[in-house]
PDB file of C-alpha atoms (C1' of nucleotides) in Angstrom:
ATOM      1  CA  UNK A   1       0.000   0.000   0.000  1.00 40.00           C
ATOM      2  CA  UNK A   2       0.771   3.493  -0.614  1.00 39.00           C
ATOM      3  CA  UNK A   3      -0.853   6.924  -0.145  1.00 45.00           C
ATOM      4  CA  UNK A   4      -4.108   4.739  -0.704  1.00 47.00           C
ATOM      5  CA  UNK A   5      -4.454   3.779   2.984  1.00 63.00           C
ATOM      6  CA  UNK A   6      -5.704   6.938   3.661  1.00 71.00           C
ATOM      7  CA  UNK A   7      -9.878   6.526   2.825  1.00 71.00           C
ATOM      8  CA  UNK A   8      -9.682   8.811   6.156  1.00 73.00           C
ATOM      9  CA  UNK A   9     -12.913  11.066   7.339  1.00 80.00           C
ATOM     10  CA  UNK A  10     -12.664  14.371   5.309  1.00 85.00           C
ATOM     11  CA  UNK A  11     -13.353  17.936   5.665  1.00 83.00           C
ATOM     12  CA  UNK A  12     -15.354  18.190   2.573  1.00 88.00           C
ATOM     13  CA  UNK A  13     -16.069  16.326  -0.891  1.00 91.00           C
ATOM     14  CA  UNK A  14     -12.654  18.193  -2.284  1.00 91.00           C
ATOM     15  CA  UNK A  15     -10.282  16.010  -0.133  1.00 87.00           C
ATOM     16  CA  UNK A  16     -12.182  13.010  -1.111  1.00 92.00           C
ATOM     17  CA  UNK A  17     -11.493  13.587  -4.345  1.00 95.00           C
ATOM     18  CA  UNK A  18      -7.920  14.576  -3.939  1.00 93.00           C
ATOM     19  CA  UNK A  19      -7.101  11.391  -2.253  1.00 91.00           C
ATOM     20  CA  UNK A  20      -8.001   9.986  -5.701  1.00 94.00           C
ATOM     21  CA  UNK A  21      -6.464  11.648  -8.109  1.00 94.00           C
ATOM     22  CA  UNK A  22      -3.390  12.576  -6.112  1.00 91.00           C
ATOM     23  CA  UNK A  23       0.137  11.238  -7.075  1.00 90.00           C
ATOM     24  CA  UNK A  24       2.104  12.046  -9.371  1.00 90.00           C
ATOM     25  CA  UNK A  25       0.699  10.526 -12.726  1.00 94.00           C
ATOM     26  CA  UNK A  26      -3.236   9.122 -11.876  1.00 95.00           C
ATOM     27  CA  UNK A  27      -4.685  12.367 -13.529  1.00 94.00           C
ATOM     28  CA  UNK A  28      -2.932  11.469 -16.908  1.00 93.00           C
ATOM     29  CA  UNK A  29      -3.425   7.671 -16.667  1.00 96.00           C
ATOM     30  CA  UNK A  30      -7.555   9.232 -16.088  1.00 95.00           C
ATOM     31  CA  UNK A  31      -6.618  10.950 -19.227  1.00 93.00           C
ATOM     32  CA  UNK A  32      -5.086   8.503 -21.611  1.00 95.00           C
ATOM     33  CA  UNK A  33      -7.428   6.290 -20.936  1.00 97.00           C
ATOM     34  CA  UNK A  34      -9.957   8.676 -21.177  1.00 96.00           C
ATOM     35  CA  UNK A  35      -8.904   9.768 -24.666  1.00 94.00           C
ATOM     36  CA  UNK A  36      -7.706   6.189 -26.162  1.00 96.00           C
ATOM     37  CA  UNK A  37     -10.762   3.826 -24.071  1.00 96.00           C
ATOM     38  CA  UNK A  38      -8.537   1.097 -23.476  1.00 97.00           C
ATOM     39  CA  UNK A  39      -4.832   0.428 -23.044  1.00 98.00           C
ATOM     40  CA  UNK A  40      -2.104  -2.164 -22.477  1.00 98.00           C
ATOM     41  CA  UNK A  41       0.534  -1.673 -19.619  1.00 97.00           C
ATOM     42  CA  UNK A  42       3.282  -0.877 -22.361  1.00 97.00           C
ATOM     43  CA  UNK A  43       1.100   1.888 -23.959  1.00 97.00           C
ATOM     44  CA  UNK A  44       0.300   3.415 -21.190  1.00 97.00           C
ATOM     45  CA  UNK A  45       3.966   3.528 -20.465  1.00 96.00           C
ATOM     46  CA  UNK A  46       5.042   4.709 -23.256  1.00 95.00           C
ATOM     47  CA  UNK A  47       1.823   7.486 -23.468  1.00 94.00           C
ATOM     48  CA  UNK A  48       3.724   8.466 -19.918  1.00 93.00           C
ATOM     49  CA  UNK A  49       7.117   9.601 -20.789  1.00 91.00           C
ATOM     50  CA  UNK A  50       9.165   9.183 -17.722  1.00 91.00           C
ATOM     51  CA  UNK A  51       6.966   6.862 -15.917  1.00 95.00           C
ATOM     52  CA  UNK A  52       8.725   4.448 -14.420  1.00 95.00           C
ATOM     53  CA  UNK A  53       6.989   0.793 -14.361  1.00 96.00           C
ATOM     54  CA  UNK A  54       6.353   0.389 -10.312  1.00 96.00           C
ATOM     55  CA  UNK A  55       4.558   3.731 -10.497  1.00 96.00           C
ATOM     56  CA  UNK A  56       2.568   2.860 -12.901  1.00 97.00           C
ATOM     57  CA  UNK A  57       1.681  -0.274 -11.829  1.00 97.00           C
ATOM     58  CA  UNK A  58       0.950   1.111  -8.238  1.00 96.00           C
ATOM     59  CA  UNK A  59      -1.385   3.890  -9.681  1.00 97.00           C
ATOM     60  CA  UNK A  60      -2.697   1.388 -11.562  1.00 97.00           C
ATOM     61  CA  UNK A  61      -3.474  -1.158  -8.725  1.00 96.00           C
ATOM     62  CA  UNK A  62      -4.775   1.817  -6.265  1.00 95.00           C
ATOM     63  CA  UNK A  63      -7.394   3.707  -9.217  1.00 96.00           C
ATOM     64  CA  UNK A  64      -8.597  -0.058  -9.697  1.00 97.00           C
ATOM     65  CA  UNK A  65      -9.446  -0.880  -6.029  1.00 94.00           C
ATOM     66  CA  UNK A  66     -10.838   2.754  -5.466  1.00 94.00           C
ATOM     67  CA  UNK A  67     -12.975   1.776  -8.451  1.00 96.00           C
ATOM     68  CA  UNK A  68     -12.091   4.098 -11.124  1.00 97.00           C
ATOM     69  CA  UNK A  69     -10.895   1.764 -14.074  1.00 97.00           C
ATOM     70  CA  UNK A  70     -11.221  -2.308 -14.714  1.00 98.00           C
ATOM     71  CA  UNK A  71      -8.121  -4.582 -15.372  1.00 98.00           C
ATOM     72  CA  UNK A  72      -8.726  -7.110 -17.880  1.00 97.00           C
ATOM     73  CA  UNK A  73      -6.768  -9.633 -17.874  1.00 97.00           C
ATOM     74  CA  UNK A  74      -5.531 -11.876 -21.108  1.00 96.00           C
ATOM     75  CA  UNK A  75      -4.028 -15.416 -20.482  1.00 92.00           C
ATOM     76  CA  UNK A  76      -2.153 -15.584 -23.755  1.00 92.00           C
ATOM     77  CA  UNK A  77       1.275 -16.613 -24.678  1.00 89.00           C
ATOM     78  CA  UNK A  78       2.496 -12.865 -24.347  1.00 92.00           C
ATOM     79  CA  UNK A  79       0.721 -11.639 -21.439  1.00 94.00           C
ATOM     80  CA  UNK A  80      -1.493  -8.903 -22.612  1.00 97.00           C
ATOM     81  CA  UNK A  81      -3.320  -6.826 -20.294  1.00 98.00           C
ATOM     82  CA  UNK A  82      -5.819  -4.645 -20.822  1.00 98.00           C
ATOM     83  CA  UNK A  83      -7.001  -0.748 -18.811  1.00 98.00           C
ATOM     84  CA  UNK A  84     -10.121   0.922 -19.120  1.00 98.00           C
ATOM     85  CA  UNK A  85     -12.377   2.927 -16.802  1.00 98.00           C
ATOM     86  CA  UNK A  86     -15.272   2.277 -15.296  1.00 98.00           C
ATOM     87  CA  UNK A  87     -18.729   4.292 -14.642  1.00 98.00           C
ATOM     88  CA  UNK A  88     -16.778   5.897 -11.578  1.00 97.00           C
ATOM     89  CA  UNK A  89     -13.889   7.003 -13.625  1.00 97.00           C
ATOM     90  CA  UNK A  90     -16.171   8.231 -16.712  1.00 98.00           C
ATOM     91  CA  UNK A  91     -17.603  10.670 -14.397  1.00 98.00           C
ATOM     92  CA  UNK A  92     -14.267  11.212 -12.531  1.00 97.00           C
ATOM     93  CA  UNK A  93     -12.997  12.296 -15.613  1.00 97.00           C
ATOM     94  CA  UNK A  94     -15.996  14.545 -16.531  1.00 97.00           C
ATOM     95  CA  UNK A  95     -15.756  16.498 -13.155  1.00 97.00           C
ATOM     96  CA  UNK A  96     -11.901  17.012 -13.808  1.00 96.00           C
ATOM     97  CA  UNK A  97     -12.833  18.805 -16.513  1.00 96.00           C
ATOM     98  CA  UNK A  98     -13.530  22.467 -15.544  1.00 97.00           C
ATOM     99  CA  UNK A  99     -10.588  22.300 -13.501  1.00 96.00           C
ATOM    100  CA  UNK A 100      -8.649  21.257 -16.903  1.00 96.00           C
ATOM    101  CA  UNK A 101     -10.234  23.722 -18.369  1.00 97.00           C
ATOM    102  CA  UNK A 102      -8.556  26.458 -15.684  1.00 97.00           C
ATOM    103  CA  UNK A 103      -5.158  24.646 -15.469  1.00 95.00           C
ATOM    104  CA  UNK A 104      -5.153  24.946 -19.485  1.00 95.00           C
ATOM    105  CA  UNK A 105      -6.435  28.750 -19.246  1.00 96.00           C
ATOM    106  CA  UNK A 106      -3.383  29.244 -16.175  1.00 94.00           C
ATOM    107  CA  UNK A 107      -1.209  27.604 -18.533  1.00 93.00           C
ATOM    108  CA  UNK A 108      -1.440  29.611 -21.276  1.00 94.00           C
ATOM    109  CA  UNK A 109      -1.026  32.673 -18.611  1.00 93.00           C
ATOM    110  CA  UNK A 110       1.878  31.651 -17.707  1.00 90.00           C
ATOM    111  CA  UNK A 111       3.424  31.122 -21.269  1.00 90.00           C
ATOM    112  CA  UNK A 112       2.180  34.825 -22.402  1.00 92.00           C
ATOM    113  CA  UNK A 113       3.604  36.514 -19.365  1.00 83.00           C
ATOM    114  CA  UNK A 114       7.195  35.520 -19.357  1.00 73.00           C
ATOM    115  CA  UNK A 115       7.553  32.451 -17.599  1.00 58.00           C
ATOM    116  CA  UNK A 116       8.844  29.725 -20.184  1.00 57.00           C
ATOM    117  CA  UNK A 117       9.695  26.750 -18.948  1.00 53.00           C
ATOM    118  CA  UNK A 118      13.722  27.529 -18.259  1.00 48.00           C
ATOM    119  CA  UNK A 119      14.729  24.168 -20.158  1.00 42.00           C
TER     120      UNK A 119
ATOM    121  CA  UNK B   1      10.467  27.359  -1.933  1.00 40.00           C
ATOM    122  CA  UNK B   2       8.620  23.848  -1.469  1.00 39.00           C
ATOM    123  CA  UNK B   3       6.775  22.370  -3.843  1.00 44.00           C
ATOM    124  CA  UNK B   4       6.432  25.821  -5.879  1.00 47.00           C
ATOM    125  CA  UNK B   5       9.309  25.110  -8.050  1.00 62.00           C
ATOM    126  CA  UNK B   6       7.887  23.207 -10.788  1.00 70.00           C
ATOM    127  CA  UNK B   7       5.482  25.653 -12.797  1.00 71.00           C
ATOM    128  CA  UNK B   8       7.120  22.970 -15.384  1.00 73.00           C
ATOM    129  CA  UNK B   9       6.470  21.625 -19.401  1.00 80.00           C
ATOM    130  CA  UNK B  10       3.044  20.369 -18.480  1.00 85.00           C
ATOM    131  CA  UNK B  11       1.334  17.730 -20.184  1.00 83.00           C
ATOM    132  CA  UNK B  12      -2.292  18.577 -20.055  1.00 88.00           C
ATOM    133  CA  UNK B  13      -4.742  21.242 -18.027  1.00 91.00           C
ATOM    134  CA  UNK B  14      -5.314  18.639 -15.439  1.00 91.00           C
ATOM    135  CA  UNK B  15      -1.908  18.917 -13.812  1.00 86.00           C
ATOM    136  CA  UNK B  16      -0.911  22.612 -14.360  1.00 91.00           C
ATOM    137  CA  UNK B  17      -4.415  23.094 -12.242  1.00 94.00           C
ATOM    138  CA  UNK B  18      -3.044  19.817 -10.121  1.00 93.00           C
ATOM    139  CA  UNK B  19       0.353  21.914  -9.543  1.00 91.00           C
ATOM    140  CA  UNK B  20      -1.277  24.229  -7.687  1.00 94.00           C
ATOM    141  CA  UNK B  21      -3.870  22.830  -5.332  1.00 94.00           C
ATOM    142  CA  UNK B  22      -1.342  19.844  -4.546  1.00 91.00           C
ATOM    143  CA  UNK B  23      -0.219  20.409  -1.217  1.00 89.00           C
ATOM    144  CA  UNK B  24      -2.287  18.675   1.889  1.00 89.00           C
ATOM    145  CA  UNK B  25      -4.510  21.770   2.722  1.00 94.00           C
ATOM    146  CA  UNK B  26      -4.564  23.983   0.006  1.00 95.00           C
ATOM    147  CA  UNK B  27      -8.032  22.822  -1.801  1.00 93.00           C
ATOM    148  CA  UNK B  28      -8.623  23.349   2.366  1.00 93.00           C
ATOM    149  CA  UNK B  29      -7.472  27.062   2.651  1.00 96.00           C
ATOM    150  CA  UNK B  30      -9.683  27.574  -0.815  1.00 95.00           C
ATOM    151  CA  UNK B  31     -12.403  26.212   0.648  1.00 94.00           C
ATOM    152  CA  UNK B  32     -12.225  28.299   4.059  1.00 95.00           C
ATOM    153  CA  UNK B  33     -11.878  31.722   2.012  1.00 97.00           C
ATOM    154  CA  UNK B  34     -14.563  30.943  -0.396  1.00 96.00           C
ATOM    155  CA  UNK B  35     -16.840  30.382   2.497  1.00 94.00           C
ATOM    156  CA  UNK B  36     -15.922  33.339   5.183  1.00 96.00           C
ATOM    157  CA  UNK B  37     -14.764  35.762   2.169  1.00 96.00           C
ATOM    158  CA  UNK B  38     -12.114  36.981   4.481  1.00 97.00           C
ATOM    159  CA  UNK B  39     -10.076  35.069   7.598  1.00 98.00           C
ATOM    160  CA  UNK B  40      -6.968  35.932   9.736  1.00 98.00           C
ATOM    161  CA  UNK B  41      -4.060  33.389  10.341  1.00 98.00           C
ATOM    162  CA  UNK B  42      -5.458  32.495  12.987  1.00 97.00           C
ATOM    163  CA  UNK B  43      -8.771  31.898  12.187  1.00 97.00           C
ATOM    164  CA  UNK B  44      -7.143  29.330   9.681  1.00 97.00           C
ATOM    165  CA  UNK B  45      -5.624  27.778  11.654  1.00 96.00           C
ATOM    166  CA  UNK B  46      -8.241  26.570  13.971  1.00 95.00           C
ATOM    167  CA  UNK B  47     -10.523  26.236  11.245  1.00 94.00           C
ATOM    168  CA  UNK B  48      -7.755  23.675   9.783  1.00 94.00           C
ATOM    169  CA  UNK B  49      -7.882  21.166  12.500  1.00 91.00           C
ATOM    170  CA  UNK B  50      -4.576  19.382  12.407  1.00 91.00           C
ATOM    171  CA  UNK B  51      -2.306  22.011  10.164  1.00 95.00           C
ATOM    172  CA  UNK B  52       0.723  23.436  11.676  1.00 95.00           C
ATOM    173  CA  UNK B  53       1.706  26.873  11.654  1.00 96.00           C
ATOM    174  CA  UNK B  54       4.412  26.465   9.515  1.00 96.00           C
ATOM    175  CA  UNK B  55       2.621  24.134   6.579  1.00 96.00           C
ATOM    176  CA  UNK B  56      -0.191  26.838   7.221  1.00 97.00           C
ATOM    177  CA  UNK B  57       2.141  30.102   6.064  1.00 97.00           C
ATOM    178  CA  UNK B  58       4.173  27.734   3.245  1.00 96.00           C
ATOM    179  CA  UNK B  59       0.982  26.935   1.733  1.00 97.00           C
ATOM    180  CA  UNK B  60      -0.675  30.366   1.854  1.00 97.00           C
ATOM    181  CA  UNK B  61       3.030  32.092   0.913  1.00 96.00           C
ATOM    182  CA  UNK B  62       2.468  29.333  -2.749  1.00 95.00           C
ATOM    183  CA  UNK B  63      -0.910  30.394  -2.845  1.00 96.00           C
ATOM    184  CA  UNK B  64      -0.268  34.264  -2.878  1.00 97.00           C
ATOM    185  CA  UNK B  65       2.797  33.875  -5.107  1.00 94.00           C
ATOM    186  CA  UNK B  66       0.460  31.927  -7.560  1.00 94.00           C
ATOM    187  CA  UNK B  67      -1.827  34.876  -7.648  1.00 96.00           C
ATOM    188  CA  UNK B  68      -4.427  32.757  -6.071  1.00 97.00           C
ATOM    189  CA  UNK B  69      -5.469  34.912  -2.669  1.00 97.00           C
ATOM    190  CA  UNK B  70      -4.126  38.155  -1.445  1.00 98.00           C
ATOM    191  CA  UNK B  71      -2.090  38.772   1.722  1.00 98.00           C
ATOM    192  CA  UNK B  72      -3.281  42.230   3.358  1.00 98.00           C
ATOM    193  CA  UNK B  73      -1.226  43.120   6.597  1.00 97.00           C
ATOM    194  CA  UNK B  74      -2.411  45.626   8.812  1.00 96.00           C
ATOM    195  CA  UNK B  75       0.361  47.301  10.853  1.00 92.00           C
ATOM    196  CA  UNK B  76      -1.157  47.347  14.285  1.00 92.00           C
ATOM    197  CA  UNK B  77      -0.005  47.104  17.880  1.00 90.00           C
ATOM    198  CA  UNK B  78      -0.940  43.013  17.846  1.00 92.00           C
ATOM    199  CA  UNK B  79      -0.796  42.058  14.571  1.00 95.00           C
ATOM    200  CA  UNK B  80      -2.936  41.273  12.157  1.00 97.00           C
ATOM    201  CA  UNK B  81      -3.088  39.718   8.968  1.00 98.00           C
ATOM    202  CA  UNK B  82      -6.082  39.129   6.605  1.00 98.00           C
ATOM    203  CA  UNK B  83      -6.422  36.743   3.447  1.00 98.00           C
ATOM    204  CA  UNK B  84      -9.174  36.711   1.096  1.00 98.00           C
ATOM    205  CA  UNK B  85      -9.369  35.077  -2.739  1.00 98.00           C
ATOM    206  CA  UNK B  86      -8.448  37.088  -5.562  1.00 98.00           C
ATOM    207  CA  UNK B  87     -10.273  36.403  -8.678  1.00 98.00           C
ATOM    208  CA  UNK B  88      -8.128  33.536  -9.572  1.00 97.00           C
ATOM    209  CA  UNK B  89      -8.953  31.908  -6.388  1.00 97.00           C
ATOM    210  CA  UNK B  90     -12.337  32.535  -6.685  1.00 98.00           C
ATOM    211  CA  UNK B  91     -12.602  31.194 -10.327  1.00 98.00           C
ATOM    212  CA  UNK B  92     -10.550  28.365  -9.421  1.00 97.00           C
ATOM    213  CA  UNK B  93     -12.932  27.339  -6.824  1.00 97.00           C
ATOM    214  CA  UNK B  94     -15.010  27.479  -9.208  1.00 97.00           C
ATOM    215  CA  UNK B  95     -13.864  25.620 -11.220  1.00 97.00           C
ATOM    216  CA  UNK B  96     -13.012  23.096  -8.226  1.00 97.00           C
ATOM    217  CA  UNK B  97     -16.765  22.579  -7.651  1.00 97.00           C
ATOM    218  CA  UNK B  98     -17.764  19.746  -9.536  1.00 97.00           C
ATOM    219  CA  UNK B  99     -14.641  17.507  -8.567  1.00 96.00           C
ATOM    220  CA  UNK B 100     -16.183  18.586  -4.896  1.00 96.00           C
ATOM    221  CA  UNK B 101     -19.542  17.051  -5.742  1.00 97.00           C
ATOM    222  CA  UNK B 102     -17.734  13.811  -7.632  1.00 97.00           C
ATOM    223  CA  UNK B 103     -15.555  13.646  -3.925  1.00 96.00           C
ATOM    224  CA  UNK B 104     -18.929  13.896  -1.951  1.00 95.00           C
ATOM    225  CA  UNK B 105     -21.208  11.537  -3.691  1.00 96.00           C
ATOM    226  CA  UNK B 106     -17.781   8.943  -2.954  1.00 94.00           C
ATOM    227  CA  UNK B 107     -17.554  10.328   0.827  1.00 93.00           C
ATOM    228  CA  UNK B 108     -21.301   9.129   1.257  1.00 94.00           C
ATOM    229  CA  UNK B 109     -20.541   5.918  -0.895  1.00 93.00           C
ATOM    230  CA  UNK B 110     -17.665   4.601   1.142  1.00 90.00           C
ATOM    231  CA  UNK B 111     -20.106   5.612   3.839  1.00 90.00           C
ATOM    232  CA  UNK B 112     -22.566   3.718   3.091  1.00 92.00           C
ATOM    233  CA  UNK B 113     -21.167   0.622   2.333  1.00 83.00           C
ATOM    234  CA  UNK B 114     -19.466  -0.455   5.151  1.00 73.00           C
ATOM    235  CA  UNK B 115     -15.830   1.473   5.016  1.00 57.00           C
ATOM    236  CA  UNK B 116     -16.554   3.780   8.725  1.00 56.00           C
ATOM    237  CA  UNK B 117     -13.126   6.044   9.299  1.00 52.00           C
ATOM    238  CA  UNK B 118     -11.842   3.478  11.745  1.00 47.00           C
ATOM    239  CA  UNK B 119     -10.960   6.376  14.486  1.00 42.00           C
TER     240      UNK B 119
ATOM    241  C1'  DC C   1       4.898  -8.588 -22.110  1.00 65.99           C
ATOM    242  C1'  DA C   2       3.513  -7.490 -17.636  1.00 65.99           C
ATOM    243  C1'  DG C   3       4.583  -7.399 -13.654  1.00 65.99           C
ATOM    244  C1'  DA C   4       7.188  -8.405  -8.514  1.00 65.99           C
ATOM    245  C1'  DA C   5      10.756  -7.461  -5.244  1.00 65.99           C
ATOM    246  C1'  DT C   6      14.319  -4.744  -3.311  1.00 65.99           C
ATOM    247  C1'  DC C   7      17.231  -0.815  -2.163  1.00 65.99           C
ATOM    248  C1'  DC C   8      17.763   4.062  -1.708  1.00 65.99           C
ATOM    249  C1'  DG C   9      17.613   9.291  -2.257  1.00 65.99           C
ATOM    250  C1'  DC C  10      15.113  13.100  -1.462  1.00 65.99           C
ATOM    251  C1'  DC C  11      11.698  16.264  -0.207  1.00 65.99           C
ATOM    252  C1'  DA C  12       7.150  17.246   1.849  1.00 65.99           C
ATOM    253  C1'  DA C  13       5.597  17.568   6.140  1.00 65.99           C
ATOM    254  C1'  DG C  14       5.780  17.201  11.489  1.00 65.99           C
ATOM    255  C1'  DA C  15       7.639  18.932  15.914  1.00 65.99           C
ATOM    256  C1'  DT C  16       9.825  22.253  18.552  1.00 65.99           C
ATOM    257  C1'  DA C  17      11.699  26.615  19.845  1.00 65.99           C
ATOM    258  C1'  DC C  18      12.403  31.452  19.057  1.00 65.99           C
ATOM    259  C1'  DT C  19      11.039  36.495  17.398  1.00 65.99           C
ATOM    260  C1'  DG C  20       8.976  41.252  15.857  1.00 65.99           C
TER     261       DG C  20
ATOM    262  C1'  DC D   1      -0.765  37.609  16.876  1.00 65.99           C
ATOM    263  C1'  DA D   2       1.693  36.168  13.113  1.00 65.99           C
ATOM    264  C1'  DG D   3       5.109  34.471  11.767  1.00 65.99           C
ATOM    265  C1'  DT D   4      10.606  32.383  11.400  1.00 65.99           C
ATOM    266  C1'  DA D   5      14.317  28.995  11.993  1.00 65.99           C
ATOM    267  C1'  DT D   6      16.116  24.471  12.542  1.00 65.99           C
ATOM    268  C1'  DC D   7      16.068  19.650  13.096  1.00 65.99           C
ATOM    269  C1'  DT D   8      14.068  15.310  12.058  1.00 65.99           C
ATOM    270  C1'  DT D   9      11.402  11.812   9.578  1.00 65.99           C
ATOM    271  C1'  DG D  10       8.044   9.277   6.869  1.00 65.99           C
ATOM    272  C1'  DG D  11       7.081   7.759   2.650  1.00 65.99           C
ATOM    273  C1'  DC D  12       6.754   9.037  -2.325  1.00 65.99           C
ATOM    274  C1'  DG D  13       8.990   8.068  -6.140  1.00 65.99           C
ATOM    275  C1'  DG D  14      13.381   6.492  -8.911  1.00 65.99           C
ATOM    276  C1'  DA D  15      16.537   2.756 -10.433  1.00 65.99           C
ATOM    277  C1'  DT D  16      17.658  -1.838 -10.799  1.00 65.99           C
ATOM    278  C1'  DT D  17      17.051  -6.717 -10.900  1.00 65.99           C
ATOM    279  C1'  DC D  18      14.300 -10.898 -11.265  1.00 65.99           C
ATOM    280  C1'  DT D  19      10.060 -13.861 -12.727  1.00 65.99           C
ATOM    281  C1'  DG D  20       5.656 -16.184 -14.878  1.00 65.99           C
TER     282       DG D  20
END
DNA sequence: CAGAATCCGCCAAGATACTG
DNA sequence: CAGTATCTTGGCGGATTCTG
């Protein structure tokens, strides 16, 4: 277990959310799969540049036992394994969106007034 | 500077919005100054059961510096400082809202089907 | 291919004490 | 009252290696 052993009482609905969608990569795993409906472990890797594999996997294993996507697994000769999300993360996804909406406006703020990414 | 160092390359709304309510009691703070408009260190502080004073100023010193409430001090024999949402903060609890309802409707689910905050 | 297991660095966050 | 300064630590996340 991770952060996921939290499930703790909360202030208000925010925090509840937040303890879903927090770490480092869950929003864009919501998003991938999101956008692309259902992925492999490798594609979702490489659709996460810089992801390394026990992150993944451990993002993976904690959005599927808070019930936001289904793991279906293959038992083939190569292993295939397939992500998708469920009802819950459908409308996780859809109430992320204003707030995408606002990081994307920020974003562009950012960008116009002189703060370029240094690199 | 804590976590306030990243305003990095960002891959998609969702985490340049993510980059700036991360932090355990910032989507708190927003939520305290949406409600009461206006509230003094120390009426965050107790209304942020748990928070110490020094997570409490880092977090509110991020949030001013991202434009997202504004810091008035008033130069008095004791002290006193105000905070209050500036339009960005406002808009971004806006924008917050849904993700609030998605984090509720959960609450009352994990509620209701047997998962009681053990404490 | 899709993981599991292990070791480790680093930073967010906690606790404590001091100050204008 | 509203911070600041310093020390410590828990655990998130990275890198590597091994397996079905």
């Amino acid at each position: 277990m991770a952060s996921s052993d939290r499930r703790g009482p909360y202030i208000c609905g925010i925090d509840a959310a937040m303890d879903v969608v927090s770490g480092k990569w869950k929003s864009l795993i919501l998003w991938e799969l999101a956008n692309y409906g259902t992925r492999r472990f490798g594609e979702l890797k490489r659709g996460l540049p810089g992801v390394s594999e026990k992150m993944l996997i451990q993002h993976l294993r904690e959005m599927e036992q808070d019930g936001l996507l289904h793991r279906e697994v293959y038992r083939e000769v190569p292993p295939k394994v397939e992500y998708a999300l469920t009802e819950h993360g459908r409308s996780l996804n859809e109430a992320l969106g204003p707030l995408g909406e606002w990081g994307q406006r920020r974003a562009e703020r950012l960008a116009a007034e002189g703060t370029p990414p240094p690199a």
